[in-house]
Amino acid sequence: MESEQISGEKESVICISDLYKSFGDLHVLKGVNLDIYKGENLVVLGRSGTGKSVLINILSGLLKPDSGTVMVLGEKVDHLTQKALDALRLHIGFSFQSSALYDSMNVRQNLEFPLTMNVKNLTKMQIKEAVEEALNAVGLIDKMNQMPSDLSGGQRKRIGIARTLILKPQIMLYDEPTSGLDPITCYEINQLIRDVQKKYNTSSIIITHDLTCAKETGDRIAMLFDGMFIKTGTFDEVFADSDERIQSFYNYNFTK
Amino acid sequence: MTPKAKPYIFSKGIDSYFIGIYESYVFVCRFFKQVLQRPFHFGQIIDQCYEVGLKSLPLITLTGFVTGVVFTKQSRTSLEVFGAASWLPALISIALVRALGPLVTALICAGKVGSSIGAELGSMKVSEQIDAMEVSAINPFKYLVVTRVTATTLMVPILSLYCSLVGLLGSYVNVHANENTSFAHFFQNGFATISFLDVFTAVFKSIVFGFTIGIIGCYKGYNASQGTQGVGKAANQAVVLTMFLVFVEELVIVQVSNWIKFF
């Protein structure tokens, strides 16, 4: 109901309806429905193993759904040809949980790689400017010539985000952006997610089980439980719900 | 309503065995489909040729030389019994060019290059670097697999001919030390017995070995799972399976080339 009201006012960039995904006997997603609107940050919150990462892997075309519809920027992701999917992927930035930086390349090469492989006829100066702009956006311009192995976990996450920003995506997908980081670095990453939203006018899905991250980065929260969304709304709306599953998640996070 | 998971046709183990065969077939077909498609990533192919070819040279040189020396030493005693020690250059040349050179090179490359490709791609797979390429609209198969398999297919024949040559040199050192044979005389005798078909078969065989080393290393690495344990497993399986296939291919190609000679 609430989703329909908002959709009347805002443009939907991602539309998921009746999505199912199983791995053998394990049913991960069991009828997921969700809309993400232009310019908003949506946090998908839930325990480990509830299918959060599977959801964004389907959105980026890394996994195929068993059934259901996934529309991204008006395209049906699972019905696209490889060429069309690649064209769509240029508008989607994916920040991996492990950062997924290319070990054999330094920071500069990590950022140059997606740019030079996708945009032809760029001059050396244009490439340099794009790399510097992306590194400035994440505040790590001084790390340009370092290898990924020389960076801290937080720095790796930031470089991973910078690598996606270099293609100026319309949609950002963050997979557990604060996992394994100390509270101060978590705060910095949360701020960065907000900065990216403002500066690049992106729509984002942030996958997390960290309530602080959800509160600081999310315009809307979608609570995933056992392969289905059980509640969607602002942070306060979601956690005002008396549903035992939501309350136990909230209490466990904050009492810990 | 949740769709029902598909049941196994036979059992989990048997099904996954046949699925594995089918997947490797698809992997090979995918290579042949993409190898002639743009972009060609020439820079990456050259880098891989350097990794496979130049970086294997010291090991191939040592192994080839030792093989030549040892094979000559071992053969001499048997040939001397029949008073045929003068046949040593011919025997060694045929053995090295036809069989030992390609086989030794393939086994060395399976161990050195195959395991390295399996581990590298496996590590990239489990650390989501391959997925990162894919979501950046870069074809990881084309960039990682096609370039590596092309490099091994090009480099192993060259290394194989080099190995045979170094082996002959090792053999000459041993022959010269015992019989004081001249360099020109040794190589004249040696090369006189080698036909075009011998060299052609050796090169063809090495191309097949090179392709096998590359494709198996890439297949095992590209499909690695289960974290760091999976990386080790991928590297290990790449070596074991490649060595097994190299021997099978050797057997088949020798048989076929003998039939060709017969006709």
PDB file of C-alpha atoms in Angstrom, chain A residues 20 22 24-25 27 30 60 62 67 86 89-90 92 94 96-98 100-103 105 113-114 117-118 163 167, chain B residues 1-8 39 41 120 123-124 126-139 143:
ATOM      1  CA  TYR A  20      12.108 -16.874  -6.276  1.00  0.00           C
ATOM      2  CA  SER A  22      16.658 -21.808  -4.796  1.00  0.00           C
ATOM      3  CA  GLY A  24      19.041 -27.356  -4.771  1.00  0.00           C
ATOM      4  CA  ASP A  25      16.737 -27.994  -1.839  1.00  0.00           C
ATOM      5  CA  HIS A  27      14.893 -22.077  -0.986  1.00  0.00           C
ATOM      6  CA  LYS A  30      10.453 -16.987  -1.628  1.00  0.00           C
ATOM      7  CA  SER A  60      23.477  -7.396 -11.289  1.00  0.00           C
ATOM      8  CA  LEU A  62      25.439 -12.648 -11.680  1.00  0.00           C
ATOM      9  CA  SER A  67      10.975 -17.224 -11.405  1.00  0.00           C
ATOM     10  CA  ASP A  86      26.887  -5.450 -20.272  1.00  0.00           C
ATOM     11  CA  ARG A  89      25.961  -3.074 -16.053  1.00  0.00           C
ATOM     12  CA  LEU A  90      27.775   0.147 -16.965  1.00  0.00           C
ATOM     13  CA  ILE A  92      25.301  -0.326 -11.988  1.00  0.00           C
ATOM     14  CA  PHE A  94      28.758  -3.088  -7.282  1.00  0.00           C
ATOM     15  CA  PHE A  96      31.700  -6.261  -2.939  1.00  0.00           C
ATOM     16  CA  GLN A  97      31.872  -7.443   0.654  1.00  0.00           C
ATOM     17  CA  SER A  98      35.488  -8.481   0.125  1.00  0.00           C
ATOM     18  CA  ALA A 100      37.334  -7.655  -4.766  1.00  0.00           C
ATOM     19  CA  LEU A 101      40.280  -5.470  -5.772  1.00  0.00           C
ATOM     20  CA  TYR A 102      42.510  -7.018  -8.437  1.00  0.00           C
ATOM     21  CA  ASP A 103      45.534  -8.260  -6.496  1.00  0.00           C
ATOM     22  CA  MET A 105      47.177  -4.344 -10.074  1.00  0.00           C
ATOM     23  CA  PHE A 113      40.864  -1.151 -15.765  1.00  0.00           C
ATOM     24  CA  PRO A 114      37.025  -0.893 -15.955  1.00  0.00           C
ATOM     25  CA  MET A 117      37.977  -1.671 -21.038  1.00  0.00           C
ATOM     26  CA  ASN A 118      34.598  -0.003 -21.474  1.00  0.00           C
ATOM     27  CA  ARG A 163      36.410   1.713  -8.808  1.00  0.00           C
ATOM     28  CA  LEU A 167      31.983   4.634 -14.567  1.00  0.00           C
TER      29      LEU A 167
ATOM     30  CA  MET B   1       4.516 -20.785  -4.159  1.00  0.00           C
ATOM     31  CA  THR B   2       8.103 -21.998  -3.911  1.00  0.00           C
ATOM     32  CA  PRO B   3       9.188 -23.918  -7.054  1.00  0.00           C
ATOM     33  CA  LYS B   4      10.212 -27.493  -6.266  1.00  0.00           C
ATOM     34  CA  ALA B   5      13.928 -28.349  -6.524  1.00  0.00           C
ATOM     35  CA  LYS B   6      14.765 -30.779  -9.337  1.00  0.00           C
ATOM     36  CA  PRO B   7      15.414 -34.335  -8.092  1.00  0.00           C
ATOM     37  CA  TYR B   8      18.627 -36.203  -9.022  1.00  0.00           C
ATOM     38  CA  PRO B  39      38.497  -7.770 -28.449  1.00  0.00           C
ATOM     39  CA  HIS B  41      43.580  -8.442 -25.648  1.00  0.00           C
ATOM     40  CA  GLU B 120      45.617 -17.654  -9.727  1.00  0.00           C
ATOM     41  CA  SER B 123      42.076 -17.183  -5.950  1.00  0.00           C
ATOM     42  CA  MET B 124      40.408 -14.587  -8.187  1.00  0.00           C
ATOM     43  CA  VAL B 126      36.940 -17.060  -4.388  1.00  0.00           C
ATOM     44  CA  SER B 127      37.875 -13.423  -3.703  1.00  0.00           C
ATOM     45  CA  GLU B 128      35.099 -12.288  -6.104  1.00  0.00           C
ATOM     46  CA  GLN B 129      37.565 -10.643  -8.526  1.00  0.00           C
ATOM     47  CA  ILE B 130      36.039 -12.561 -11.458  1.00  0.00           C
ATOM     48  CA  ASP B 131      32.562 -11.401 -10.416  1.00  0.00           C
ATOM     49  CA  ALA B 132      33.931  -7.852 -10.122  1.00  0.00           C
ATOM     50  CA  MET B 133      35.064  -8.034 -13.745  1.00  0.00           C
ATOM     51  CA  GLU B 134      31.706  -9.371 -14.842  1.00  0.00           C
ATOM     52  CA  VAL B 135      29.690  -6.633 -13.110  1.00  0.00           C
ATOM     53  CA  SER B 136      32.038  -4.038 -14.653  1.00  0.00           C
ATOM     54  CA  ALA B 137      30.886  -5.278 -18.088  1.00  0.00           C
ATOM     55  CA  ILE B 138      34.267  -6.925 -18.748  1.00  0.00           C
ATOM     56  CA  ASN B 139      34.151 -10.462 -20.120  1.00  0.00           C
ATOM     57  CA  TYR B 143      40.266 -11.612 -20.558  1.00  0.00           C
TER      58      TYR B 143
END
